[in-house]
Structure formats: structure tokens, C-alpha cells
PDB file of C-alpha atoms in Angstrom:
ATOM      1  CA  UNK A 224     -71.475 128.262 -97.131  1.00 49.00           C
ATOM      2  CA  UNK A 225     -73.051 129.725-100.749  1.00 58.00           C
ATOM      3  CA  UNK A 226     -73.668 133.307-100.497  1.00 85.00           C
ATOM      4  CA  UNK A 227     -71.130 134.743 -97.960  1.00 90.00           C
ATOM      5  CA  UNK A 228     -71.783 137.852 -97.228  1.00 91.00           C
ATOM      6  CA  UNK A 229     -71.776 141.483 -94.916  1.00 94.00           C
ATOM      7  CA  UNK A 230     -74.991 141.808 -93.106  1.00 95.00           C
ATOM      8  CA  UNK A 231     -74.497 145.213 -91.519  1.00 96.00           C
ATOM      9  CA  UNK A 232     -71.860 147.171 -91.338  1.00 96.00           C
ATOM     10  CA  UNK A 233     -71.373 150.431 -88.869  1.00 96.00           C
ATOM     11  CA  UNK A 234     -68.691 152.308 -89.689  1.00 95.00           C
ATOM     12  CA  UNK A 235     -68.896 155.467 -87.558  1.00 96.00           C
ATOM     13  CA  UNK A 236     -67.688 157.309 -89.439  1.00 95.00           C
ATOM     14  CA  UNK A 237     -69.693 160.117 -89.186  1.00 95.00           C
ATOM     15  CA  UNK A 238     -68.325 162.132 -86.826  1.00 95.00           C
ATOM     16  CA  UNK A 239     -71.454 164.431 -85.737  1.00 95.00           C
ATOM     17  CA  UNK A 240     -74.921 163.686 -85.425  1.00 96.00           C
ATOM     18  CA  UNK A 241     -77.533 161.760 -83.604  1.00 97.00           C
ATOM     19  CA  UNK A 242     -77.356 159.373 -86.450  1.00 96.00           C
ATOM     20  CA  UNK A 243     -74.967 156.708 -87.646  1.00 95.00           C
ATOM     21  CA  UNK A 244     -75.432 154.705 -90.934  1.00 94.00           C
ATOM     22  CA  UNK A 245     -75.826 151.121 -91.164  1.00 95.00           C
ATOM     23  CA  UNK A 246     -73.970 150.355 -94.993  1.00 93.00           C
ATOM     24  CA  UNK A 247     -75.534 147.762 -95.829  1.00 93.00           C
ATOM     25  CA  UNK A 248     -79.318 148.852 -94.497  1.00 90.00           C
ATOM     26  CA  UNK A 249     -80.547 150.964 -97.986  1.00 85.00           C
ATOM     27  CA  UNK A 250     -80.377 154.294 -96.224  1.00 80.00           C
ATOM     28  CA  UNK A 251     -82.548 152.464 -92.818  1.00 87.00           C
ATOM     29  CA  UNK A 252     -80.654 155.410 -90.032  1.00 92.00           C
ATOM     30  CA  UNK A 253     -79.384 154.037 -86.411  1.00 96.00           C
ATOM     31  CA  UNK A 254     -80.287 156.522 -84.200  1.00 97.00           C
ATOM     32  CA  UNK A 255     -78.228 157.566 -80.939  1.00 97.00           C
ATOM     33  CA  UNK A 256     -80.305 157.993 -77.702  1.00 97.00           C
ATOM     34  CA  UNK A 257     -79.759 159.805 -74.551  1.00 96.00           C
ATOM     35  CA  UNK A 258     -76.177 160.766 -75.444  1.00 96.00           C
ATOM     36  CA  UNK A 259     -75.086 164.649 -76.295  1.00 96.00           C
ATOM     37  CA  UNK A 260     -74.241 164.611 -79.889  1.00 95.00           C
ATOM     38  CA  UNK A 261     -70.958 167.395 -79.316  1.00 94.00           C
ATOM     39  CA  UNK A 262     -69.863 164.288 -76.667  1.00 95.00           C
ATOM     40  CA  UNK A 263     -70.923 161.095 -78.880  1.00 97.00           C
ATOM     41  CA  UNK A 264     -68.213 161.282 -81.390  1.00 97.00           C
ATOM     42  CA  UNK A 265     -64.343 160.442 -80.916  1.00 95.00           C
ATOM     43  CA  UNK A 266     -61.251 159.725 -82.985  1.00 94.00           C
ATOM     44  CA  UNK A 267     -61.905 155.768 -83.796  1.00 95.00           C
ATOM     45  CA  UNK A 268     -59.491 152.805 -85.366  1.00 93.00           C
ATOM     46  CA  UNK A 269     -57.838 152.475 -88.579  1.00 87.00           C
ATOM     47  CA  UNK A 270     -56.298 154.460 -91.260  1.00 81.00           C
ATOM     48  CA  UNK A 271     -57.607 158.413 -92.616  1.00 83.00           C
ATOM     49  CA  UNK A 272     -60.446 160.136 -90.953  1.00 86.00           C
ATOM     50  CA  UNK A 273     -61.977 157.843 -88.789  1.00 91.00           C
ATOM     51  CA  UNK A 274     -64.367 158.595 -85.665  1.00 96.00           C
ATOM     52  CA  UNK A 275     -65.988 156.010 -83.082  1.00 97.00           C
ATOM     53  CA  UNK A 276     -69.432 156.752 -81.290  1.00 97.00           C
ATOM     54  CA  UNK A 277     -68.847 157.142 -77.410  1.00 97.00           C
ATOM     55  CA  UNK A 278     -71.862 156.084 -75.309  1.00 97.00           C
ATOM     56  CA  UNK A 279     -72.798 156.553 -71.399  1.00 96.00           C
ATOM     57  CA  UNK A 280     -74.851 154.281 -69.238  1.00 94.00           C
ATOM     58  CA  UNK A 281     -77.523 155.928 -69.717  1.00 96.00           C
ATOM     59  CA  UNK A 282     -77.230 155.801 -73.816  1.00 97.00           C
ATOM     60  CA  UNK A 283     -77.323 153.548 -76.414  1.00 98.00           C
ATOM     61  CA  UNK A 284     -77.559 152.750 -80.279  1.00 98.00           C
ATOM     62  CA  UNK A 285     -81.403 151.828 -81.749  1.00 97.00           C
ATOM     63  CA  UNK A 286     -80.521 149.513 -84.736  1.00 96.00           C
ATOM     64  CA  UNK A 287     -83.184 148.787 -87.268  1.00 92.00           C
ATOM     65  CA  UNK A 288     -81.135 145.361 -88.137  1.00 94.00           C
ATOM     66  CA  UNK A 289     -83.451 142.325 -87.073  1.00 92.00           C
ATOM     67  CA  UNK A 290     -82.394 139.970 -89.210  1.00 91.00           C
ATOM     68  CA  UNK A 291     -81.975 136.146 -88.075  1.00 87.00           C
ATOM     69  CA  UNK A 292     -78.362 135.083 -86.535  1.00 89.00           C
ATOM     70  CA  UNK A 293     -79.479 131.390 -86.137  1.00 84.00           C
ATOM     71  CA  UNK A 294     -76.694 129.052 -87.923  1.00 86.00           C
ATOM     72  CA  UNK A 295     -73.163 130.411 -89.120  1.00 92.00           C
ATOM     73  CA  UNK A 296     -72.397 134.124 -88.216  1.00 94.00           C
ATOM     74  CA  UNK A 297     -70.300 136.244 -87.235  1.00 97.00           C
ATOM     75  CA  UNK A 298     -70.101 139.482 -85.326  1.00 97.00           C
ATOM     76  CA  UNK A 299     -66.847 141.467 -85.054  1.00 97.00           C
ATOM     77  CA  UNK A 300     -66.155 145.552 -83.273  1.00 97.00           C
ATOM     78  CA  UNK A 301     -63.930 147.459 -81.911  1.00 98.00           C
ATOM     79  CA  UNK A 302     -64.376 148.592 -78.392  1.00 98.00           C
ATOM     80  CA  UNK A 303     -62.686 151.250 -76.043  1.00 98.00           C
ATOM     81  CA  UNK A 304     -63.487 151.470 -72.147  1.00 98.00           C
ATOM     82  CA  UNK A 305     -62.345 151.870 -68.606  1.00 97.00           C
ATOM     83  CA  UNK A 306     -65.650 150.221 -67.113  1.00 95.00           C
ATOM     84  CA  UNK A 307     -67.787 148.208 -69.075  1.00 93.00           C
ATOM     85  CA  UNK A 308     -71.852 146.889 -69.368  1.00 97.00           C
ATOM     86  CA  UNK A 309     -73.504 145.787 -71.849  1.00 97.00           C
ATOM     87  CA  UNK A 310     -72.088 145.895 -75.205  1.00 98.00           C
ATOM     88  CA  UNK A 311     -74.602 144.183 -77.647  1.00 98.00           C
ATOM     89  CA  UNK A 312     -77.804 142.588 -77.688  1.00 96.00           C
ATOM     90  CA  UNK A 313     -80.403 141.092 -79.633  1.00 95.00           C
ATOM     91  CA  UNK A 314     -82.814 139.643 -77.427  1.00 92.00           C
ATOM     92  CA  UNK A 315     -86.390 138.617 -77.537  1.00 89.00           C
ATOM     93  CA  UNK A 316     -88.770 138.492 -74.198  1.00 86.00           C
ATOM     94  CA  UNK A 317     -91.682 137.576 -72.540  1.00 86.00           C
ATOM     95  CA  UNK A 318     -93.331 137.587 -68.989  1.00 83.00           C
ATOM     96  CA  UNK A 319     -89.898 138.854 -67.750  1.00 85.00           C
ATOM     97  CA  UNK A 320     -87.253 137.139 -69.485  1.00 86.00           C
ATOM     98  CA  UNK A 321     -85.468 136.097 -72.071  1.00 89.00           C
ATOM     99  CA  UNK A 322     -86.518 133.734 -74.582  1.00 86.00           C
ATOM    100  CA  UNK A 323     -84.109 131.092 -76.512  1.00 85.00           C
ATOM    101  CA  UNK A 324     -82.321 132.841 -79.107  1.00 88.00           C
ATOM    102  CA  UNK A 325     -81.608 135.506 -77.093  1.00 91.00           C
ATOM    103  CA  UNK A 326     -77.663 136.904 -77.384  1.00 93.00           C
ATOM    104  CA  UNK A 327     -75.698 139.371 -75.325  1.00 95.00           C
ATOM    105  CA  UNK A 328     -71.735 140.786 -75.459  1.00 97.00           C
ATOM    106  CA  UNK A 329     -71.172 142.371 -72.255  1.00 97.00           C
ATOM    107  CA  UNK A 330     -67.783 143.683 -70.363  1.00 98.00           C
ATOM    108  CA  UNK A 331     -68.189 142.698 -66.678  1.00 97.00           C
ATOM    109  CA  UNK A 332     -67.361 144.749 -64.096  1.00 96.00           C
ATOM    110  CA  UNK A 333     -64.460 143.198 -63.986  1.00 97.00           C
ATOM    111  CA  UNK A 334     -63.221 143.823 -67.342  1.00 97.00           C
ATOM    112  CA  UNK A 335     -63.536 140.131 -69.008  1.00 98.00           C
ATOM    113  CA  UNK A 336     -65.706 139.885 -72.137  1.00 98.00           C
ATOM    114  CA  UNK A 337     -68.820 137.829 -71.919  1.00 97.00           C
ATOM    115  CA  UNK A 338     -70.712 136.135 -74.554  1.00 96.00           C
ATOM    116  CA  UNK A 339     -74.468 134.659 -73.511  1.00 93.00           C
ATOM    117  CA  UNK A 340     -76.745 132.672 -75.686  1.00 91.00           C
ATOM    118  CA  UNK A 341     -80.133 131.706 -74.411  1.00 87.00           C
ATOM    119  CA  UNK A 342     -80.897 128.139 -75.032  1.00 79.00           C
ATOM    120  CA  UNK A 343     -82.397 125.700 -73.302  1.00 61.00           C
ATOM    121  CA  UNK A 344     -79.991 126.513 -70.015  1.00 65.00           C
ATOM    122  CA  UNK A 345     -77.958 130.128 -70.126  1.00 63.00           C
ATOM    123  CA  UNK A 346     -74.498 128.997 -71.948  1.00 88.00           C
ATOM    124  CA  UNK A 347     -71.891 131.546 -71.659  1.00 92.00           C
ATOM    125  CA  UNK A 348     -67.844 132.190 -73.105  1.00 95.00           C
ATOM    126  CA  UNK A 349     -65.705 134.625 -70.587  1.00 96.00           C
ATOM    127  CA  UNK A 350     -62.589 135.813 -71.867  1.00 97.00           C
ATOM    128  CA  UNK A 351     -59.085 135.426 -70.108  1.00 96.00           C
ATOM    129  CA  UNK A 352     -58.311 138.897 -71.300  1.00 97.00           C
ATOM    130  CA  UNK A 353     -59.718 141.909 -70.161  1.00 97.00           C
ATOM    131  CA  UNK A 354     -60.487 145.221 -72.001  1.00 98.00           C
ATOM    132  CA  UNK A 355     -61.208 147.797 -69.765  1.00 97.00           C
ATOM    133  CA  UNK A 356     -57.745 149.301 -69.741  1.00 97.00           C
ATOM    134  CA  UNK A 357     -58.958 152.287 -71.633  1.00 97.00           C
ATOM    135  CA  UNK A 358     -57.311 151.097 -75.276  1.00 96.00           C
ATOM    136  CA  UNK A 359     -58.628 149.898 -78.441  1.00 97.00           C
ATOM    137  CA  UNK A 360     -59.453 146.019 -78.285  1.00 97.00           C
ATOM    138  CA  UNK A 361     -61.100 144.253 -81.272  1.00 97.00           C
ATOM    139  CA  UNK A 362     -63.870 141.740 -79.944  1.00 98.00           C
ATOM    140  CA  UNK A 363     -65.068 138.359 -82.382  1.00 98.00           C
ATOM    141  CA  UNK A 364     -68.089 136.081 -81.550  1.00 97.00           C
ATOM    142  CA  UNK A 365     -68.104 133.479 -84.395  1.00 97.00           C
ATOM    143  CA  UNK A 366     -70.703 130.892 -84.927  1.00 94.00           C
ATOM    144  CA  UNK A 367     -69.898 127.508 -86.969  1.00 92.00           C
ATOM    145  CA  UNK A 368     -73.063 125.646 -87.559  1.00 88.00           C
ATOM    146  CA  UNK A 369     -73.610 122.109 -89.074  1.00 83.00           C
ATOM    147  CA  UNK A 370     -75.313 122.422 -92.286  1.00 75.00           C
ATOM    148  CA  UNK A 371     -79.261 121.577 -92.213  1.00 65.00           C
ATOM    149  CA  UNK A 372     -79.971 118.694 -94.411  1.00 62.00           C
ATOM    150  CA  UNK A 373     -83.783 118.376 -93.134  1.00 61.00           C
ATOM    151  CA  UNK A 374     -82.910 115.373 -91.169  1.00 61.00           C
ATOM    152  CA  UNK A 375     -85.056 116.875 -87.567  1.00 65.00           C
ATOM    153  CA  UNK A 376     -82.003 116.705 -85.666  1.00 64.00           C
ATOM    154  CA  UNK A 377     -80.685 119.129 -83.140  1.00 71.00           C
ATOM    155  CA  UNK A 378     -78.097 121.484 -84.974  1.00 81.00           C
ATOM    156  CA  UNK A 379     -75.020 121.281 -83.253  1.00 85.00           C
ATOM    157  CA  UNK A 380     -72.748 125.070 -83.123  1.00 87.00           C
ATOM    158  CA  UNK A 381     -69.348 126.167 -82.664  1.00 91.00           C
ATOM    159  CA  UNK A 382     -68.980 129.152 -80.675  1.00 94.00           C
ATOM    160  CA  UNK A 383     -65.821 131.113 -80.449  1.00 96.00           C
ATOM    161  CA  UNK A 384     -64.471 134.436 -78.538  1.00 97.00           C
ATOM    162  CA  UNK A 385     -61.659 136.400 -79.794  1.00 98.00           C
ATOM    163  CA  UNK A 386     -60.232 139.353 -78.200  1.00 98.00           C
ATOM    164  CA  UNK A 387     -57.130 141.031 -79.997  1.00 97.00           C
ATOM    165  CA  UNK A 388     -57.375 137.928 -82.457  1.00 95.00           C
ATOM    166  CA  UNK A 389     -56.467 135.810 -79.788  1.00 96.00           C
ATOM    167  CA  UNK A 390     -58.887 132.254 -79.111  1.00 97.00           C
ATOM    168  CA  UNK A 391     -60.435 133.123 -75.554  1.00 97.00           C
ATOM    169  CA  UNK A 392     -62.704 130.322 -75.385  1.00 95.00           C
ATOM    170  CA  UNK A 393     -65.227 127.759 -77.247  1.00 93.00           C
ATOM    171  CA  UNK A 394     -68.257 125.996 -76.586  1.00 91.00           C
ATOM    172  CA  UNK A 395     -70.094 123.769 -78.371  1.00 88.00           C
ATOM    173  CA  UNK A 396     -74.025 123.987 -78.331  1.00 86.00           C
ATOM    174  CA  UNK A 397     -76.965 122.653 -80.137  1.00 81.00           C
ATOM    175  CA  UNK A 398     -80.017 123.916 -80.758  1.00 79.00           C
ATOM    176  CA  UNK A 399     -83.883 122.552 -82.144  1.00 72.00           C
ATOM    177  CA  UNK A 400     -83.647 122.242 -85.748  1.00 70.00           C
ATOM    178  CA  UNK A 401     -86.813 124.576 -85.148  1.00 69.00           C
ATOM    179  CA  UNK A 402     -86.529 127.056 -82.775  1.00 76.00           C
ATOM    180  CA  UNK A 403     -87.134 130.722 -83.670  1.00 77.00           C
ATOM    181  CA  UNK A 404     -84.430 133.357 -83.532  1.00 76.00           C
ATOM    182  CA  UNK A 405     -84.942 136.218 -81.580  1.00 81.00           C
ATOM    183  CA  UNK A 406     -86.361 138.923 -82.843  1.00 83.00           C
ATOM    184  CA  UNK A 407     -85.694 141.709 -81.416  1.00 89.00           C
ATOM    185  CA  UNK A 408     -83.835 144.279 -83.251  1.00 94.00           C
ATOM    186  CA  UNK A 409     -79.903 144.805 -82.224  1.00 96.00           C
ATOM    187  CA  UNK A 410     -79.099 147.666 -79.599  1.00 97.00           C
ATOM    188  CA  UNK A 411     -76.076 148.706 -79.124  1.00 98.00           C
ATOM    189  CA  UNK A 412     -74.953 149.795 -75.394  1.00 97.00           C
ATOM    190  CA  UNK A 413     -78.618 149.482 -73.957  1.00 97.00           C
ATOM    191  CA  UNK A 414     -79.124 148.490 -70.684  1.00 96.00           C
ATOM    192  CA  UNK A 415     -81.159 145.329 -69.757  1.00 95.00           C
ATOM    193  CA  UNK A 416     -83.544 144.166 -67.058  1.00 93.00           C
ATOM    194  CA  UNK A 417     -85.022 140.415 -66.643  1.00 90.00           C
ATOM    195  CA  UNK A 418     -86.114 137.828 -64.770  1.00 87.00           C
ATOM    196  CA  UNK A 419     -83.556 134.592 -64.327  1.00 82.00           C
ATOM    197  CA  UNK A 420     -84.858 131.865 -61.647  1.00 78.00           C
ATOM    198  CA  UNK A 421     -87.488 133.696 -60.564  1.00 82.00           C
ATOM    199  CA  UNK A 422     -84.704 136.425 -59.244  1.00 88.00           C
ATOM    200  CA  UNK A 423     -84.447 140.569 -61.529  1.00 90.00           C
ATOM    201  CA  UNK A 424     -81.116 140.573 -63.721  1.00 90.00           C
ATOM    202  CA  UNK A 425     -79.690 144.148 -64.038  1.00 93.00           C
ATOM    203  CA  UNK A 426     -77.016 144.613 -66.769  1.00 95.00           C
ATOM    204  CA  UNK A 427     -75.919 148.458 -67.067  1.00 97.00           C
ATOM    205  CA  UNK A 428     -75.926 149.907 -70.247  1.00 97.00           C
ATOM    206  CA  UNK A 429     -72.537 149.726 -71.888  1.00 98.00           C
ATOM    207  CA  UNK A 430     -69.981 153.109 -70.775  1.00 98.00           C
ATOM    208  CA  UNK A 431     -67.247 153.063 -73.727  1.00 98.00           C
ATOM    209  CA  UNK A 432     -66.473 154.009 -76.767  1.00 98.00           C
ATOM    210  CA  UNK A 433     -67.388 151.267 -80.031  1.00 98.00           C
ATOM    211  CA  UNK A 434     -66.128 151.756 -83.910  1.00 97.00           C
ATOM    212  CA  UNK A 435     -66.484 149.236 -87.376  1.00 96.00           C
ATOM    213  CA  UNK A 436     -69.171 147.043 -86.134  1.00 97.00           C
ATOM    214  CA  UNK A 437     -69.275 144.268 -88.514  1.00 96.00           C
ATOM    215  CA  UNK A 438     -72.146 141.339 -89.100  1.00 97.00           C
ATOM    216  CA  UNK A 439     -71.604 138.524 -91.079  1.00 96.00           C
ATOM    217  CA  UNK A 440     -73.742 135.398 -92.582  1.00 94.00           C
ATOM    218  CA  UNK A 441     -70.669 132.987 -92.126  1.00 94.00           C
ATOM    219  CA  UNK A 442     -67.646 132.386 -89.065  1.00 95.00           C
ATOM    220  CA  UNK A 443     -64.921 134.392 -89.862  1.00 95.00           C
ATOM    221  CA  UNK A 444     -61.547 132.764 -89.375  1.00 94.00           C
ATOM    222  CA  UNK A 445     -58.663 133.121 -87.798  1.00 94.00           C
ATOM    223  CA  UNK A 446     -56.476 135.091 -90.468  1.00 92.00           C
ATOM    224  CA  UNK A 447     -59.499 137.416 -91.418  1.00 93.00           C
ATOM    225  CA  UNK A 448     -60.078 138.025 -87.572  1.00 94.00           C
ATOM    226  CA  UNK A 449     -55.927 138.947 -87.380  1.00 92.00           C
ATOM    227  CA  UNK A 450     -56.414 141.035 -90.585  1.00 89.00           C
ATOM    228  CA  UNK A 451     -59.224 143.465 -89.351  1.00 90.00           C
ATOM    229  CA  UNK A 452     -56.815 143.450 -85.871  1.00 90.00           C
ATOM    230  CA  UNK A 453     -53.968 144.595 -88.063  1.00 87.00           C
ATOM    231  CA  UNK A 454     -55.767 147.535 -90.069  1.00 86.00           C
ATOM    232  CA  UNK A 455     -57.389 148.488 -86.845  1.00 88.00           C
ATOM    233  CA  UNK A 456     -53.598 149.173 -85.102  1.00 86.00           C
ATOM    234  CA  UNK A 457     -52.642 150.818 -88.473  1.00 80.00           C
ATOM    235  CA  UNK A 458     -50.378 148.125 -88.799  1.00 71.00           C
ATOM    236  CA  UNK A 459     -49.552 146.494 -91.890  1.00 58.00           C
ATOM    237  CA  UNK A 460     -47.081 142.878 -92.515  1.00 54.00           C
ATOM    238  CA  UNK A 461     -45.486 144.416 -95.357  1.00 52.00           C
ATOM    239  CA  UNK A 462     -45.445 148.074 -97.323  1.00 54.00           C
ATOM    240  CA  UNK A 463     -45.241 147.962-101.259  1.00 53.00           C
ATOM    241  CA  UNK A 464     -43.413 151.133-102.710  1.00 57.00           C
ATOM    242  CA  UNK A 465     -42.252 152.288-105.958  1.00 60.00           C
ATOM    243  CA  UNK A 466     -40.054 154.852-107.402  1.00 63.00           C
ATOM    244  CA  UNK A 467     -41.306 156.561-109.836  1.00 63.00           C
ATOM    245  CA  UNK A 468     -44.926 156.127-109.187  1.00 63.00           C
ATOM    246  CA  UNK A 469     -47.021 154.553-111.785  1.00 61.00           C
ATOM    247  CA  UNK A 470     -51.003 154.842-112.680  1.00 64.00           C
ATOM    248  CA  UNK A 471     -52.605 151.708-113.802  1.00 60.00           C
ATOM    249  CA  UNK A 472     -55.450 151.536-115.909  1.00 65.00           C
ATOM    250  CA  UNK A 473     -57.941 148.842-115.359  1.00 64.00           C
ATOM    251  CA  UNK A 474     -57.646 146.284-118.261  1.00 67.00           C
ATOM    252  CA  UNK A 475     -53.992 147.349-118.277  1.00 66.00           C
ATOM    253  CA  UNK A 476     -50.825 144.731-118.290  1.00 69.00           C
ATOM    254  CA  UNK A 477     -47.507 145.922-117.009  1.00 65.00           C
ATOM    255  CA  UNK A 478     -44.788 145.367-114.927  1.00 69.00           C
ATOM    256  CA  UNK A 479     -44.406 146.939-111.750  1.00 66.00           C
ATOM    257  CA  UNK A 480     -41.162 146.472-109.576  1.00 68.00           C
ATOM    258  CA  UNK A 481     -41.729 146.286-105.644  1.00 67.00           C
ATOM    259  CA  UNK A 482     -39.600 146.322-102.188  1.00 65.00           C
ATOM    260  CA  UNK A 483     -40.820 144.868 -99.415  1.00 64.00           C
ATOM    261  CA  UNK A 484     -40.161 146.454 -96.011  1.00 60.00           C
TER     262      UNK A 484
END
């Protein structure tokens, strides 16, 4: 795909503050809601100063990112809990439920990871693992589309789940070369209400703690998936060291011995 690149990017990295900064959203704020700001902020994944955003039920995140995730895609976080709800969506409505193009990451009550798209049934991935063991787990929904060539045929979608880098489940679906996205703007940890089959749907907002929430325009694989799992654990394959310790100018040839450990 031409053009790869980061859609949003949430570091958390804040630490304080009702606010949180989308990277990639020219200054656009994410706002935290219902949540204490002195109880919203925790030590978070990966290497220096990092923090993560803790949320309650009763929070969530208010995203200004509404930008289409029809075709390839990816969306990749970090997530700490000992219950669960619902982790992510970006969902679009009327009369009482969802409408196609509607997605959802939740943690059942049970601890698996669920992914939901809205299509023309309710298709669903549910991980083996589960990640309500109160430690860091790294989540990955990826989406491999068929290229569009303008031929008026129903795209056709690979959907993965990752947990911990690890394949938890596929699915191929397809979709109307013209259907709309849905577009609704992405909340983070918001709880939902709707209307399935004529019966209310109640998904609790999402109890946990989330860090490096990461949006792509194309599926990552499986060896960027196990790199972001690595950095996360502060763990590395190999350290480079030197003795003495050299500064490199950019532009600059040289030789520079290494050990690998």
C-alpha cells in the first residue's frame, strides 16, 4: 500500500491533566471525562518516563480522530486490568443501534478480548488468552483489505487479533465496495447502549489502565507487532556497547566495533 503511514498516535505520556495529546492530530486535545485527574495517571510501558491513563467505568477518553478505517488498518495498545468493558469504539447509530461500519475492542467479563465489526450480520474475533490478570498485555486488530480496482465487487478483508504478539484468531469478511464508514469519532473506555434484535445491549465502560495507542493506514505484521511487544517489556534481542564511547556526526564515516550480548 503507497503512503503507509501513523494515523494517531496516544502516547500518554503526560502524566497530569485532564488532557492527553493525540501526535499526529496538529495540537486537536483528547480530553479525559469523569475521571479525577490526581487518579488518571500511572506508571505505563516502555523505556524512560513513561505514564498510562487509568480510567473507571464511569470514565472515558473523547477523541477528536474520525477519520475512515474502511480497507487496510491497523490499531495496536497496551492495556492493564483486573475486570474489563469496553475498550475502544468507533461506532455510528441510528434509531437504537449500530450501523455497518461500526467497530468495538472490548474485555469480557470474562477476561477474553473481543473484536466486533458491524456488517451486514455482527462478526466477531474472541481471543484464547485473557488479560485481566492485572499485567501489561499489548492488544493488535489488523485489517488486510483487497485493493479496489473499481470493479463493483464486494471487498473481501482479513481480520486478525493479537494479544502478546501471539495470532488469537482470523476471520475473513467482505464488505459493499460502497458502504460508508462509521463516523463517529473514537472513544476510548466509554460505555455503550443499543438495540440488537429488537433486545437493549449494555457494554460497561472499560475499568483499566491503557498506554501507546497506535492507528495505522496499513496491517501491521507479525515482526512489527513482536517489536512494539518487545520495547513495551523493556526487552531488547540484542544490546550494542562500546568501550570508549564514540559521537557520530551525521554525514560522518567510521568504524565502530560492537559486542553483542
Amino acid at each position: 500500500q503507497e503512503n503507509k503511514r501513523v494515523l494517531a498516535f496516544w502516547k500518554f505520556d503526560e502524566g497530569k491533566g485532564s488532557q492527553c495529546m493525540d501526535l499526529k492530530a496538529d495540537g486537536k486535545k483528547s480530553a479525559i471525562i469523569g475521571m479525577d485527574p490526581k487518579k488518571a495517571w500511572d506508571k505505563g510501558v516502555g523505556f524512560g518516563k513513561v505514564s498510562s491513563v487509568t480510567l473507571e467505568s464511569q470514565a472515558h477518553i473523547q477523541t477528536s480522530f474520525t477519520e475512515d478505517l474502511q480497507g487496510s488498518n491497523s490499531i495496536a495498545l497496551w492495556i492493564k486490568t483486573t475486570s474489563g468493558g469496553l475498550l475502544l469504539s468507533k461506532v455510528a447509530g441510528k434509531a437504537g443501534q449500530l450501523l455497518p461500519g461500526s467497530r468495538m475492542v472490548q474485555v469480557t467479563p470474562t477476561g477474553e478480548v473481543k473484536l466486533t465489526l458491524i456488517g451486514s450480520g455482527k462478526e466477531t474475533i474472541l481471543s484464547e488468552a485473557k488479560v485481566n490478570d492485572g499485567k501489561w498485555h499489548h492488544v493488535a486488530w489488523t485489517v488486510r483489505e483487497q485493493a479496489d480496482e473499481g470493479m463493483r465487487v464486494s471487498l473481501v478483508a482479513q481480520h486478525c487479533l493479537y494479544i502478546d504478539s501471539k495470532l488469537q484468531g482470523q476471520l475473513d469478511l467482505k464488505r459493499a465496495y460502497d458502504s460508508e464508514p462509521a463516523a463517529g469519532p473514537l472513544l476510548i473506555g466509554k460505555a455503550i447502549k443499543y438495540s440488537k434484535d429488537e433486545k437493549p445491549v449494555t457494554i460497561s465502560g472499560f475499568t483499566g489502565a491503557v498506554d501507546n495507542l497506535r492507528i495505522y493506514n496499513f496491517p501491521l505484521n507479525e515482526k512489527q507487532i513482536s517489536g512494539f511487544n518487545l520495547v513495551g517489556r523493556k526487552t531488547s534481542p540484542f544490546v550494542i556497547t562500546s568501550t570508549p564511547k564514540e559521537t557520530i556526526h551525521v554525514g560522518e564515516r567510521f568504524d565502530y566495533a560492537i559486542k553483542f550480548t
